[in-house]
Amino acid sequence: MKRLISIFLILLIVFSLTSCNAKISKKPSKLAVYATFYPLYDLTKKIAGDKATVQNIIPPGVEPHDWEPTTKQIADIEGASLVLYLGLGMDSWISKVESSVSGPKFVEVSNGIDAIKVGNAVNPHVWLSPKEAQILAKNIEGALVSADSKNAKYYEDNYKALSNALKQLDSEYTEKLKNTKTKTFIVYHSAFDYVARDYGLNQVSIVGMSEEAEASPAKVAEVIQLIKKENIKYVFTEPLTSPKPIQSIASETGAKVLPLNTIEGLTKDEMKKEYDYIKLMQQNLDNLQKALN
């Protein structure tokens, strides 16, 4: 009997030690965050650092307008703690996801932005202006701190660094665009309303808000006449849309073609070169300055 009691006590001690070691060695899991498309993903990564795993819902190189998530993607999001979305009609599919999952908290990060209306719709391309991007970054920081308060100081410090970079970018846009020779720039669709408003420019688009719309012959003729009248030297293409309409206008007018990136998603080449939101915004500024001077 004594022998049985001794064996029982030894087994109890071994089990207790094993259990304690398991508890000690178990690492706390990181905050799991999903962002709906690239600009939000990149800003979130910069603030979250190594305290959270951040995933981009929309795959690279995919145009996000009217994109829809698969059943598997929705199931993956169920395991997240936080989902950050833009709102303003950009990621309208998010309501379908939110109604299908119960785990994550959903946060709209465009709150506080003075949105521009185009007809009955709202232009969602707020991230293309450094002024509006600062609001997005602040809202993202608030969402991360709320979801993971123990790392609040870390997120706040990273946000301050990003905020300083965005303020510097805003200063560069202001300085380099304020005294250009012309204020009018030609684009395929009206993604750059916020840049035009915030920095005193005049955006002229061929198809309005919809990237999938066909350019009407009347609108093309109007733009060609404007280019000739104002002696506009450059027109802009966008990476994720067909360049043919803009190239046709360039051939007709003698204007040169430059890229102006909507930064909705990275191309394979941009990923290979390890570009990020700040780098692409600087390239946009360089090309705007070149075209307007």
mmCIF file of C-alpha atoms in Angstrom:
data_model
loop_
_atom_site.group_PDB
_atom_site.id
_atom_site.type_symbol
_atom_site.label_atom_id
_atom_site.label_comp_id
_atom_site.label_asym_id
_atom_site.label_seq_id
_atom_site.Cartn_x
_atom_site.Cartn_y
_atom_site.Cartn_z
ATOM 1 C CA MET A 1 0.000 0.000 0.000
ATOM 2 C CA LYS A 2 2.822 2.387 0.911
ATOM 3 C CA ARG A 3 4.468 1.574 -2.410
ATOM 4 C CA LEU A 4 1.313 2.490 -4.317
ATOM 5 C CA ILE A 5 1.046 5.792 -2.443
ATOM 6 C CA SER A 6 4.700 6.589 -3.235
ATOM 7 C CA ILE A 7 4.184 5.881 -6.946
ATOM 8 C CA PHE A 8 1.067 8.047 -6.955
ATOM 9 C CA LEU A 9 2.930 10.944 -5.293
ATOM 10 C CA ILE A 10 5.817 10.686 -7.788
ATOM 11 C CA LEU A 11 3.401 10.707 -10.737
ATOM 12 C CA LEU A 12 1.568 13.699 -9.252
ATOM 13 C CA ILE A 13 4.843 15.662 -8.887
ATOM 14 C CA VAL A 14 5.948 14.809 -12.448
ATOM 15 C CA PHE A 15 2.565 15.850 -13.850
ATOM 16 C CA SER A 16 2.657 19.131 -11.890
ATOM 17 C CA LEU A 17 6.166 19.975 -13.117
ATOM 18 C CA THR A 18 5.265 19.144 -16.729
ATOM 19 C CA SER A 19 2.127 21.250 -16.490
ATOM 20 C CA CYS A 20 4.054 24.208 -15.046
ATOM 21 C CA ASN A 21 6.754 23.974 -17.713
ATOM 22 C CA ALA A 22 4.110 23.924 -20.433
ATOM 23 C CA LYS A 23 2.542 27.068 -19.002
ATOM 24 C CA ILE A 24 5.891 28.805 -18.721
ATOM 25 C CA SER A 25 7.047 27.907 -22.240
ATOM 26 C CA LYS A 26 3.772 28.794 -23.933
ATOM 27 C CA LYS A 27 4.206 32.144 -25.717
ATOM 28 C CA PRO A 28 1.313 34.588 -25.883
ATOM 29 C CA SER A 29 -0.108 34.781 -29.388
ATOM 30 C CA LYS A 30 0.191 38.070 -31.306
ATOM 31 C CA LEU A 31 -2.750 40.245 -32.200
ATOM 32 C CA ALA A 32 -4.130 39.017 -35.542
ATOM 33 C CA VAL A 33 -5.171 41.872 -37.820
ATOM 34 C CA TYR A 34 -6.661 41.934 -41.326
ATOM 35 C CA ALA A 35 -6.715 45.043 -43.524
ATOM 36 C CA THR A 36 -9.011 45.170 -46.523
ATOM 37 C CA PHE A 37 -6.533 46.399 -49.147
ATOM 38 C CA TYR A 38 -2.946 47.560 -49.640
ATOM 39 C CA PRO A 39 -2.764 51.167 -48.300
ATOM 40 C CA LEU A 40 -4.442 50.159 -45.036
ATOM 41 C CA TYR A 41 -2.269 47.052 -44.840
ATOM 42 C CA ASP A 42 0.966 49.032 -45.254
ATOM 43 C CA LEU A 43 0.021 51.763 -42.767
ATOM 44 C CA THR A 44 -1.089 49.121 -40.273
ATOM 45 C CA LYS A 45 2.143 47.138 -40.663
ATOM 46 C CA LYS A 46 4.165 50.259 -39.944
ATOM 47 C CA ILE A 47 2.264 50.916 -36.711
ATOM 48 C CA ALA A 48 1.834 47.290 -35.582
ATOM 49 C CA GLY A 49 5.496 46.371 -36.063
ATOM 50 C CA ASP A 50 6.307 42.977 -34.552
ATOM 51 C CA LYS A 51 3.507 43.065 -31.980
ATOM 52 C CA ALA A 52 0.825 41.908 -34.425
ATOM 53 C CA THR A 53 0.476 39.775 -37.529
ATOM 54 C CA VAL A 54 -1.083 41.893 -40.276
ATOM 55 C CA GLN A 55 -2.585 40.383 -43.411
ATOM 56 C CA ASN A 56 -3.917 42.010 -46.567
ATOM 57 C CA ILE A 57 -7.295 40.553 -47.555
ATOM 58 C CA ILE A 58 -7.169 41.475 -51.259
ATOM 59 C CA PRO A 59 -4.339 39.676 -53.128
ATOM 60 C CA PRO A 60 -1.495 41.713 -54.698
ATOM 61 C CA GLY A 61 -2.099 43.054 -58.201
ATOM 62 C CA VAL A 62 -5.889 42.784 -57.914
ATOM 63 C CA GLU A 63 -8.030 45.856 -58.559
ATOM 64 C CA PRO A 64 -10.086 46.193 -55.337
ATOM 65 C CA HIS A 65 -13.226 47.850 -56.713
ATOM 66 C CA ASP A 66 -16.093 45.328 -56.751
ATOM 67 C CA TRP A 67 -13.798 42.542 -55.484
ATOM 68 C CA GLU A 68 -15.551 39.836 -53.456
ATOM 69 C CA PRO A 69 -14.008 37.498 -50.830
ATOM 70 C CA THR A 70 -14.197 33.716 -51.188
ATOM 71 C CA THR A 71 -15.761 31.443 -48.589
ATOM 72 C CA LYS A 72 -12.282 30.328 -47.500
ATOM 73 C CA GLN A 73 -11.110 33.911 -47.043
ATOM 74 C CA ILE A 74 -14.132 34.668 -44.888
ATOM 75 C CA ALA A 75 -13.403 31.555 -42.792
ATOM 76 C CA ASP A 76 -9.776 32.680 -42.318
ATOM 77 C CA ILE A 77 -10.916 36.108 -41.099
ATOM 78 C CA GLU A 78 -12.976 34.420 -38.375
ATOM 79 C CA GLY A 79 -9.743 33.792 -36.457
ATOM 80 C CA ALA A 80 -8.657 37.449 -36.444
ATOM 81 C CA SER A 81 -8.912 39.861 -33.519
ATOM 82 C CA LEU A 82 -9.333 42.978 -35.648
ATOM 83 C CA VAL A 83 -10.442 43.856 -39.183
ATOM 84 C CA LEU A 84 -9.645 47.336 -40.499
ATOM 85 C CA TYR A 85 -11.614 48.620 -43.476
ATOM 86 C CA LEU A 86 -11.803 51.962 -45.242
ATOM 87 C CA GLY A 87 -15.525 52.487 -45.738
ATOM 88 C CA LEU A 88 -16.732 55.260 -48.097
ATOM 89 C CA GLY A 89 -18.009 52.535 -50.432
ATOM 90 C CA MET A 90 -14.518 51.242 -51.252
ATOM 91 C CA ASP A 91 -14.794 47.875 -49.518
ATOM 92 C CA SER A 92 -18.573 47.493 -49.521
ATOM 93 C CA TRP A 93 -18.217 43.689 -49.376
ATOM 94 C CA ILE A 94 -17.045 44.049 -45.762
ATOM 95 C CA SER A 95 -20.657 43.978 -44.527
ATOM 96 C CA LYS A 96 -20.990 40.462 -45.939
ATOM 97 C CA VAL A 97 -17.883 39.388 -44.035
ATOM 98 C CA GLU A 98 -18.943 41.087 -40.801
ATOM 99 C CA SER A 99 -22.315 39.343 -40.853
ATOM 100 C CA SER A 100 -20.616 35.962 -41.478
ATOM 101 C CA VAL A 101 -18.061 35.960 -38.644
ATOM 102 C CA SER A 102 -18.248 36.526 -34.902
ATOM 103 C CA GLY A 103 -14.615 36.668 -33.765
ATOM 104 C CA PRO A 104 -13.022 39.937 -34.908
ATOM 105 C CA LYS A 105 -13.847 43.551 -34.173
ATOM 106 C CA PHE A 106 -14.459 45.625 -37.319
ATOM 107 C CA VAL A 107 -13.193 49.235 -37.436
ATOM 108 C CA GLU A 108 -13.831 51.797 -40.190
ATOM 109 C CA VAL A 109 -10.670 53.903 -40.409
ATOM 110 C CA SER A 110 -11.941 56.765 -42.598
ATOM 111 C CA ASN A 111 -13.874 58.376 -39.732
ATOM 112 C CA GLY A 112 -13.122 62.093 -39.526
ATOM 113 C CA ILE A 113 -12.292 62.575 -43.204
ATOM 114 C CA ASP A 114 -14.200 65.242 -45.137
ATOM 115 C CA ALA A 115 -15.272 63.026 -48.047
ATOM 116 C CA ILE A 116 -15.779 64.324 -51.574
ATOM 117 C CA LYS A 117 -19.045 63.467 -53.306
ATOM 118 C CA VAL A 118 -19.111 62.741 -57.040
ATOM 119 C CA GLY A 119 -22.746 62.701 -58.086
ATOM 120 C CA ASN A 120 -24.570 60.367 -55.713
ATOM 121 C CA ALA A 121 -21.411 58.494 -54.719
ATOM 122 C CA VAL A 122 -18.501 59.263 -52.424
ATOM 123 C CA ASN A 123 -14.955 59.221 -53.769
ATOM 124 C CA PRO A 124 -13.129 56.693 -51.555
ATOM 125 C CA HIS A 125 -9.532 57.390 -52.718
ATOM 126 C CA VAL A 126 -8.595 59.330 -49.578
ATOM 127 C CA TRP A 127 -5.235 57.599 -49.081
ATOM 128 C CA LEU A 128 -3.829 59.362 -52.187
ATOM 129 C CA SER A 129 -3.517 62.609 -50.223
ATOM 130 C CA PRO A 130 -0.938 62.739 -47.398
ATOM 131 C CA LYS A 131 -3.314 64.994 -45.440
ATOM 132 C CA GLU A 132 -6.043 62.355 -45.395
ATOM 133 C CA ALA A 133 -3.542 59.522 -44.845
ATOM 134 C CA GLN A 134 -2.632 61.122 -41.522
ATOM 135 C CA ILE A 135 -6.244 60.654 -40.379
ATOM 136 C CA LEU A 136 -6.218 57.021 -41.510
ATOM 137 C CA ALA A 137 -3.008 56.380 -39.563
ATOM 138 C CA LYS A 138 -4.410 57.932 -36.385
ATOM 139 C CA ASN A 139 -7.559 55.805 -36.597
ATOM 140 C CA ILE A 140 -5.489 52.663 -37.202
ATOM 141 C CA GLU A 141 -3.361 53.419 -34.142
ATOM 142 C CA GLY A 142 -6.492 53.881 -32.043
ATOM 143 C CA ALA A 143 -7.886 50.543 -33.215
ATOM 144 C CA LEU A 144 -4.651 48.692 -32.396
ATOM 145 C CA VAL A 145 -4.367 50.273 -28.944
ATOM 146 C CA SER A 146 -7.992 49.445 -28.177
ATOM 147 C CA ALA A 147 -7.533 45.819 -29.236
ATOM 148 C CA ASP A 148 -4.148 45.305 -27.548
ATOM 149 C CA SER A 149 -3.751 47.819 -24.714
ATOM 150 C CA LYS A 150 -0.743 46.068 -23.174
ATOM 151 C CA ASN A 151 1.307 47.159 -26.204
ATOM 152 C CA ALA A 152 -0.200 50.657 -26.368
ATOM 153 C CA LYS A 153 3.114 52.476 -25.883
ATOM 154 C CA TYR A 154 4.743 50.474 -28.670
ATOM 155 C CA TYR A 155 1.920 51.290 -31.106
ATOM 156 C CA GLU A 156 1.929 54.949 -30.093
ATOM 157 C CA ASP A 157 5.675 55.248 -30.711
ATOM 158 C CA ASN A 158 5.402 53.605 -34.134
ATOM 159 C CA TYR A 159 2.462 55.836 -34.983
ATOM 160 C CA LYS A 160 4.480 58.955 -34.092
ATOM 161 C CA ALA A 161 7.239 57.859 -36.478
ATOM 162 C CA LEU A 162 4.738 57.213 -39.268
ATOM 163 C CA SER A 163 2.885 60.457 -38.549
ATOM 164 C CA ASN A 164 6.145 62.404 -38.865
ATOM 165 C CA ALA A 165 6.833 60.724 -42.218
ATOM 166 C CA LEU A 166 3.326 61.577 -43.464
ATOM 167 C CA LYS A 167 3.661 65.184 -42.284
ATOM 168 C CA GLN A 168 6.962 65.439 -44.127
ATOM 169 C CA LEU A 169 5.296 64.010 -47.248
ATOM 170 C CA ASP A 170 2.477 66.528 -46.891
ATOM 171 C CA SER A 171 5.013 69.365 -46.644
ATOM 172 C CA GLU A 172 6.741 68.147 -49.806
ATOM 173 C CA TYR A 173 3.432 67.976 -51.715
ATOM 174 C CA THR A 174 2.519 71.479 -50.530
ATOM 175 C CA GLU A 175 5.880 72.998 -51.401
ATOM 176 C CA LYS A 176 6.408 71.317 -54.766
ATOM 177 C CA LEU A 177 2.871 71.770 -56.103
ATOM 178 C CA LYS A 178 2.045 75.301 -54.974
ATOM 179 C CA ASN A 179 3.833 77.231 -57.753
ATOM 180 C CA THR A 180 3.587 74.904 -60.761
ATOM 181 C CA LYS A 181 3.162 76.402 -64.255
ATOM 182 C CA THR A 182 -0.190 74.679 -64.747
ATOM 183 C CA LYS A 183 -2.693 73.210 -62.299
ATOM 184 C CA THR A 184 -4.573 70.824 -64.627
ATOM 185 C CA PHE A 185 -3.667 67.144 -64.911
ATOM 186 C CA ILE A 186 -5.327 64.420 -67.018
ATOM 187 C CA VAL A 187 -6.090 60.955 -65.579
ATOM 188 C CA TYR A 188 -8.154 57.958 -66.621
ATOM 189 C CA HIS A 189 -10.542 57.898 -63.667
ATOM 190 C CA SER A 190 -11.116 60.422 -60.905
ATOM 191 C CA ALA A 191 -9.030 58.804 -58.178
ATOM 192 C CA PHE A 192 -7.103 61.980 -57.393
ATOM 193 C CA ASP A 193 -9.872 64.318 -56.198
ATOM 194 C CA TYR A 194 -8.316 64.578 -52.732
ATOM 195 C CA VAL A 195 -4.880 65.442 -54.111
ATOM 196 C CA ALA A 196 -6.497 68.116 -56.293
ATOM 197 C CA ARG A 197 -8.522 69.557 -53.386
ATOM 198 C CA ASP A 198 -5.762 69.462 -50.788
ATOM 199 C CA TYR A 199 -3.033 70.928 -53.005
ATOM 200 C CA GLY A 200 -4.912 73.354 -55.256
ATOM 201 C CA LEU A 201 -4.897 71.329 -58.486
ATOM 202 C CA ASN A 202 -7.480 70.608 -61.190
ATOM 203 C CA GLN A 203 -8.040 66.936 -61.999
ATOM 204 C CA VAL A 204 -9.651 66.058 -65.359
ATOM 205 C CA SER A 205 -10.718 62.422 -65.738
ATOM 206 C CA ILE A 206 -11.927 60.566 -68.823
ATOM 207 C CA VAL A 207 -14.402 58.164 -67.203
ATOM 208 C CA GLY A 208 -15.255 59.669 -63.823
ATOM 209 C CA MET A 209 -15.264 57.400 -60.756
ATOM 210 C CA SER A 210 -15.571 53.985 -62.414
ATOM 211 C CA GLU A 211 -12.386 52.347 -63.624
ATOM 212 C CA GLU A 212 -14.405 49.854 -65.628
ATOM 213 C CA ALA A 213 -16.394 52.471 -67.537
ATOM 214 C CA GLU A 214 -15.749 52.964 -71.254
ATOM 215 C CA ALA A 215 -14.446 56.329 -72.376
ATOM 216 C CA SER A 216 -17.074 58.009 -74.551
ATOM 217 C CA PRO A 217 -15.938 59.506 -77.894
ATOM 218 C CA ALA A 218 -17.398 62.862 -76.806
ATOM 219 C CA LYS A 219 -15.372 62.904 -73.583
ATOM 220 C CA VAL A 220 -12.199 61.856 -75.355
ATOM 221 C CA ALA A 221 -12.684 64.657 -77.904
ATOM 222 C CA GLU A 222 -13.260 67.137 -75.056
ATOM 223 C CA VAL A 223 -10.058 66.087 -73.289
ATOM 224 C CA ILE A 224 -8.049 66.257 -76.533
ATOM 225 C CA GLN A 225 -9.320 69.790 -77.129
ATOM 226 C CA LEU A 226 -8.401 70.777 -73.549
ATOM 227 C CA ILE A 227 -4.886 69.383 -73.901
ATOM 228 C CA LYS A 228 -4.309 71.346 -77.105
ATOM 229 C CA LYS A 229 -5.857 74.524 -75.719
ATOM 230 C CA GLU A 230 -3.840 74.521 -72.474
ATOM 231 C CA ASN A 231 -0.719 73.061 -74.084
ATOM 232 C CA ILE A 232 -0.646 70.163 -71.594
ATOM 233 C CA LYS A 233 2.535 68.140 -72.066
ATOM 234 C CA TYR A 234 1.771 64.988 -70.050
ATOM 235 C CA VAL A 235 -1.131 62.631 -69.386
ATOM 236 C CA PHE A 236 -1.286 59.918 -66.732
ATOM 237 C CA THR A 237 -1.886 56.160 -66.779
ATOM 238 C CA GLU A 238 -2.687 53.973 -63.755
ATOM 239 C CA PRO A 239 -0.970 50.609 -63.051
ATOM 240 C CA LEU A 240 -4.081 48.440 -62.560
ATOM 241 C CA THR A 241 -6.158 49.792 -65.471
ATOM 242 C CA SER A 242 -5.776 49.557 -69.247
ATOM 243 C CA PRO A 243 -3.427 52.248 -70.614
ATOM 244 C CA LYS A 244 -4.938 52.188 -74.115
ATOM 245 C CA PRO A 245 -7.380 55.150 -73.796
ATOM 246 C CA ILE A 246 -4.679 57.420 -72.362
ATOM 247 C CA GLN A 247 -2.120 56.228 -74.912
ATOM 248 C CA SER A 248 -4.609 56.979 -77.698
ATOM 249 C CA ILE A 249 -5.070 60.527 -76.400
ATOM 250 C CA ALA A 250 -1.303 60.936 -76.112
ATOM 251 C CA SER A 251 -0.840 59.840 -79.739
ATOM 252 C CA GLU A 252 -3.500 62.287 -80.890
ATOM 253 C CA THR A 253 -2.074 65.274 -78.997
ATOM 254 C CA GLY A 254 1.652 64.590 -78.833
ATOM 255 C CA ALA A 255 1.527 64.522 -75.046
ATOM 256 C CA LYS A 256 3.861 62.171 -73.175
ATOM 257 C CA VAL A 257 2.616 59.458 -70.805
ATOM 258 C CA LEU A 258 3.589 59.216 -67.141
ATOM 259 C CA PRO A 259 2.337 56.810 -64.434
ATOM 260 C CA LEU A 260 0.262 58.094 -61.533
ATOM 261 C CA ASN A 261 -0.256 55.292 -59.066
ATOM 262 C CA THR A 262 -3.615 54.772 -57.352
ATOM 263 C CA ILE A 263 -1.762 52.540 -54.837
ATOM 264 C CA GLU A 264 -4.762 50.236 -54.558
ATOM 265 C CA GLY A 265 -2.489 47.201 -54.747
ATOM 266 C CA LEU A 266 1.126 46.490 -55.593
ATOM 267 C CA THR A 267 2.162 45.052 -58.948
ATOM 268 C CA LYS A 268 4.624 42.150 -59.034
ATOM 269 C CA ASP A 269 7.372 44.523 -60.124
ATOM 270 C CA GLU A 270 6.655 46.896 -57.220
ATOM 271 C CA MET A 271 6.722 43.981 -54.792
ATOM 272 C CA LYS A 272 10.036 42.792 -56.232
ATOM 273 C CA LYS A 273 11.506 46.264 -55.722
ATOM 274 C CA GLU A 274 10.103 46.332 -52.142
ATOM 275 C CA TYR A 275 8.154 49.523 -52.684
ATOM 276 C CA ASP A 276 5.799 50.733 -49.985
ATOM 277 C CA TYR A 277 3.090 53.385 -49.638
ATOM 278 C CA ILE A 278 5.538 56.225 -48.851
ATOM 279 C CA LYS A 279 7.810 55.378 -51.793
ATOM 280 C CA LEU A 280 4.883 55.235 -54.241
ATOM 281 C CA MET A 281 3.472 58.520 -52.924
ATOM 282 C CA GLN A 282 6.866 60.153 -53.491
ATOM 283 C CA GLN A 283 6.915 58.808 -57.054
ATOM 284 C CA ASN A 284 3.444 60.268 -57.626
ATOM 285 C CA LEU A 285 4.662 63.638 -56.397
ATOM 286 C CA ASP A 286 7.718 63.524 -58.662
ATOM 287 C CA ASN A 287 5.554 62.744 -61.706
ATOM 288 C CA LEU A 288 2.945 65.383 -60.846
ATOM 289 C CA GLN A 289 5.648 68.000 -60.430
ATOM 290 C CA LYS A 290 7.215 67.015 -63.756
ATOM 291 C CA ALA A 291 3.881 67.125 -65.608
ATOM 292 C CA LEU A 292 2.725 70.416 -64.127
ATOM 293 C CA ASN A 293 5.967 72.245 -64.858
#
